[in-house]
mmCIF file of C-alpha atoms and ligand atoms in Angstrom:
data_model
loop_
_atom_site.group_PDB
_atom_site.id
_atom_site.type_symbol
_atom_site.label_atom_id
_atom_site.label_comp_id
_atom_site.label_asym_id
_atom_site.label_seq_id
_atom_site.Cartn_x
_atom_site.Cartn_y
_atom_site.Cartn_z
ATOM 1 C CA MET A 189 87.567 104.670 120.352
ATOM 2 C CA VAL A 190 89.037 106.464 123.072
ATOM 3 C CA GLY A 191 92.344 105.305 122.268
ATOM 4 C CA ALA A 192 92.555 106.450 119.020
ATOM 5 C CA ALA A 193 91.603 110.105 119.916
ATOM 6 C CA ALA A 194 94.026 110.259 122.516
ATOM 7 C CA THR A 195 96.478 109.545 119.775
ATOM 8 C CA VAL A 196 95.470 111.797 117.125
ATOM 9 C CA TRP A 197 95.145 114.594 119.145
ATOM 10 C CA PRO A 198 98.549 115.525 119.761
ATOM 11 C CA LEU A 199 99.595 115.076 116.100
ATOM 12 C CA VAL A 200 96.627 117.541 115.293
ATOM 13 C CA ALA A 201 97.576 120.010 118.005
ATOM 14 C CA GLN A 202 101.281 119.858 116.733
ATOM 15 C CA MET A 203 101.093 119.818 113.666
ATOM 16 C CA ASN A 204 98.698 122.830 112.809
ATOM 17 C CA PRO A 205 100.092 125.965 113.246
ATOM 18 C CA ASP A 206 97.436 128.964 115.324
ATOM 19 C CA ALA A 207 95.460 131.124 113.469
ATOM 20 C CA ALA A 208 97.639 133.896 113.719
ATOM 21 C CA THR A 209 100.552 132.345 111.881
ATOM 22 C CA ILE A 210 98.485 131.282 109.024
ATOM 23 C CA ALA A 211 97.350 134.652 108.916
ATOM 24 C CA ALA A 212 100.453 136.138 108.537
ATOM 25 C CA GLY A 213 101.837 133.662 105.962
ATOM 26 C CA ALA A 214 104.853 132.686 107.617
ATOM 27 C CA PRO A 215 106.794 129.998 107.173
ATOM 28 C CA ILE A 216 105.702 126.500 108.906
ATOM 29 C CA GLN A 217 107.802 123.621 110.240
ATOM 30 C CA VAL A 218 106.564 120.165 110.242
ATOM 31 C CA ASP A 219 108.259 117.421 112.574
ATOM 32 C CA LEU A 220 107.896 114.468 110.258
ATOM 33 C CA THR A 221 108.534 111.749 113.275
ATOM 34 C CA PRO A 222 104.969 110.712 113.902
ATOM 35 C CA ILE A 223 103.945 110.234 110.202
ATOM 36 C CA ALA A 224 104.295 106.339 109.855
ATOM 37 C CA GLU A 225 105.365 104.621 106.424
ATOM 38 C CA GLY A 226 102.569 104.869 104.462
ATOM 39 C CA GLN A 227 100.524 107.654 106.183
ATOM 40 C CA ASP A 228 99.699 111.000 104.967
ATOM 41 C CA ILE A 229 98.818 114.238 107.151
ATOM 42 C CA LYS A 230 97.269 117.187 105.698
ATOM 43 C CA VAL A 231 98.716 120.961 107.162
ATOM 44 C CA PHE A 232 97.664 124.034 106.098
ATOM 45 C CA TRP A 233 100.145 127.164 104.960
ATOM 46 C CA ARG A 234 99.040 130.156 104.066
ATOM 47 C CA GLY A 235 95.042 128.922 103.908
ATOM 48 C CA LYS A 236 96.486 125.949 101.856
ATOM 49 C CA PRO A 237 96.208 122.045 102.536
ATOM 50 C CA ILE A 238 99.102 120.699 101.860
ATOM 51 C CA TYR A 239 99.704 116.965 101.753
ATOM 52 C CA ILE A 240 102.981 115.548 103.042
ATOM 53 C CA SER A 241 102.865 111.419 102.672
ATOM 54 C CA HIS A 242 105.331 109.174 103.625
ATOM 55 C CA ARG A 243 105.684 106.966 100.687
ATOM 56 C CA THR A 244 106.054 103.307 100.928
ATOM 57 C CA LYS A 245 109.224 101.803 98.700
ATOM 58 C CA LYS A 246 106.195 100.216 96.565
ATOM 59 C CA GLN A 247 105.083 104.036 96.207
ATOM 60 C CA ILE A 248 108.601 105.386 95.586
ATOM 61 C CA GLU A 249 109.287 102.508 92.557
ATOM 62 C CA GLU A 250 105.900 103.115 90.976
ATOM 63 C CA ALA A 251 106.509 106.765 90.772
ATOM 64 C CA GLN A 252 109.800 106.007 89.168
ATOM 65 C CA LYS A 253 109.652 103.910 87.010
ATOM 66 C CA VAL A 254 106.343 105.747 84.919
ATOM 67 C CA PRO A 255 107.448 106.574 81.432
ATOM 68 C CA LEU A 256 107.094 110.349 81.473
ATOM 69 C CA SER A 257 105.937 110.215 77.943
ATOM 70 C CA SER A 258 102.852 108.603 79.327
ATOM 71 C CA LEU A 259 102.054 111.413 81.618
ATOM 72 C CA PRO A 260 99.667 114.355 80.939
ATOM 73 C CA ASP A 261 102.107 116.802 82.732
ATOM 74 C CA PRO A 262 105.478 115.186 82.532
ATOM 75 C CA GLN A 263 107.464 115.567 85.213
ATOM 76 C CA ALA A 264 110.444 113.402 86.821
ATOM 77 C CA ASP A 265 109.630 112.245 90.598
ATOM 78 C CA SER A 266 113.004 113.421 91.059
ATOM 79 C CA ALA A 267 112.230 116.770 90.279
ATOM 80 C CA ARG A 268 109.256 116.564 92.875
ATOM 81 C CA VAL A 269 110.874 115.103 96.086
ATOM 82 C CA LYS A 270 114.310 116.351 97.824
ATOM 83 C CA GLU A 271 117.215 114.561 97.147
ATOM 84 C CA GLY A 272 118.131 112.040 99.867
ATOM 85 C CA HIS A 273 114.572 111.686 100.996
ATOM 86 C CA ASP A 274 112.725 110.249 98.289
ATOM 87 C CA GLN A 275 109.954 108.480 100.659
ATOM 88 C CA TRP A 276 108.671 112.508 101.618
ATOM 89 C CA LEU A 277 106.036 113.790 98.830
ATOM 90 C CA VAL A 278 104.915 117.003 99.808
ATOM 91 C CA VAL A 279 102.004 118.581 97.794
ATOM 92 C CA ILE A 280 99.526 121.312 97.577
ATOM 93 C CA GLY A 281 96.169 119.673 98.140
ATOM 94 C CA ILE A 282 94.236 121.157 95.372
ATOM 95 C CA CYS A 283 92.745 119.569 92.816
ATOM 96 C CA THR A 284 94.583 121.602 89.334
ATOM 97 C CA HIS A 285 91.197 121.265 87.737
ATOM 98 C CA LEU A 286 88.511 123.621 89.740
ATOM 99 C CA GLY A 287 90.335 123.494 93.111
ATOM 100 C CA CYS A 288 88.754 120.507 94.926
ATOM 101 C CA ILE A 289 90.389 119.019 97.649
ATOM 102 C CA PRO A 290 91.685 115.346 96.458
ATOM 103 C CA ILE A 291 91.336 112.337 99.144
ATOM 104 C CA ALA A 292 94.694 110.637 99.925
ATOM 105 C CA HIS A 293 95.473 107.090 99.406
ATOM 106 C CA GLU A 294 92.328 106.706 96.569
ATOM 107 C CA GLY A 295 92.228 106.137 93.109
ATOM 108 C CA ASN A 296 94.144 103.894 91.018
ATOM 109 C CA TYR A 297 97.449 105.334 91.076
ATOM 110 C CA ASP A 298 98.470 104.850 94.530
ATOM 111 C CA GLY A 299 97.905 108.341 95.048
ATOM 112 C CA PHE A 300 95.083 110.864 95.208
ATOM 113 C CA PHE A 301 91.406 110.989 94.053
ATOM 114 C CA CYS A 302 89.597 114.069 93.495
ATOM 115 C CA PRO A 303 85.967 113.484 93.870
ATOM 116 C CA CYS A 304 84.137 116.178 92.401
ATOM 117 C CA HIS A 305 85.182 115.025 88.668
ATOM 118 C CA GLY A 306 87.146 112.385 89.274
ATOM 119 C CA SER A 307 90.861 113.294 88.671
ATOM 120 C CA GLN A 308 93.669 110.902 89.345
ATOM 121 C CA TYR A 309 97.363 111.495 90.688
ATOM 122 C CA ASP A 310 100.009 108.714 91.268
ATOM 123 C CA SER A 311 102.143 108.643 94.569
ATOM 124 C CA SER A 312 103.894 111.485 92.867
ATOM 125 C CA GLY A 313 101.058 114.033 92.828
ATOM 126 C CA ARG A 314 100.964 113.693 89.154
ATOM 127 C CA ILE A 315 98.209 113.916 87.440
ATOM 128 C CA ARG A 316 97.075 110.444 85.562
ATOM 129 C CA GLN A 317 93.222 110.037 84.767
ATOM 130 C CA GLY A 318 90.542 112.747 84.681
ATOM 131 C CA PRO A 319 89.862 116.249 83.890
ATOM 132 C CA ALA A 320 92.603 117.927 85.492
ATOM 133 C CA PRO A 321 95.332 119.504 83.425
ATOM 134 C CA ALA A 322 98.290 119.591 85.860
ATOM 135 C CA ASN A 323 100.102 118.133 88.586
ATOM 136 C CA LEU A 324 99.301 118.730 92.190
ATOM 137 C CA ALA A 325 101.795 121.593 93.240
ATOM 138 C CA VAL A 326 105.018 121.166 95.373
ATOM 139 C CA PRO A 327 105.212 124.192 97.994
ATOM 140 C CA PRO A 328 108.468 125.768 98.730
ATOM 141 C CA TYR A 329 109.818 123.670 101.353
ATOM 142 C CA SER A 330 113.228 122.285 102.632
ATOM 143 C CA PHE A 331 114.444 120.152 105.407
ATOM 144 C CA VAL A 332 116.030 121.600 108.016
ATOM 145 C CA SER A 333 116.744 118.602 109.520
ATOM 146 C CA ASP A 334 116.336 114.731 108.984
ATOM 147 C CA THR A 335 113.132 114.725 110.346
ATOM 148 C CA LYS A 336 111.570 118.196 109.871
ATOM 149 C CA ILE A 337 110.261 120.151 106.813
ATOM 150 C CA GLN A 338 109.886 123.898 106.456
ATOM 151 C CA ILE A 339 107.147 125.087 104.371
ATOM 152 C CA GLY A 340 107.268 128.448 102.922
HETATM 153 S S1 LIG B 751 87.984 119.830 90.731
HETATM 154 FE FE1 LIG B 751 89.375 117.754 90.904
HETATM 155 S S2 LIG B 751 88.210 116.873 88.895
HETATM 156 FE FE2 LIG B 751 87.124 118.884 89.299
#
C-alpha cells in the first residue's frame, strides 16, 4: 500500500496543472512516458476531465475493424487519433448523454462505461450502446514530441 502511494503521487503531481493554469484555460502539456500500455490517466483541462489512454494492440485493432455502419455516430478510429500515434486516445471524459464522467476500462467494448444510465463507449471513445447520442469528444491537442502532448 505504501509503495503504491509512493509511485502514484509523483505522477499526479506532474500531470495536474495548478489551479491558476486551469482557471486561465491555458494549454497544458502532458508527459506520456509514465503511462504504461493498457493504462489510462485523467487530467483536467479547462475544468474538464480528459482521459489519455495508452491503448493495447488489441484495443487498437478492435477500434479499427468495427464497420462504420454499425456505429450510432459513425467515425473512423483514424479520425479520432493522431497519425503515427494510434496507441494514444485522448478524449473529454464527459458522457454525451447528460454529462456524467464515464469510467475507463469498463463495459462491453474495452473502452468506457457511464454508470449514470449505462452508455458504453468503445476503445476509440465511440458510443456503442445506451442513451448517449454521440461519441466522446476529442479535445484539440497535438504532439510536441513523441512522448509529450499539448492539450489546448
Ligand atoms: S449521463 Fe452517461 S448515460 Fe446518462
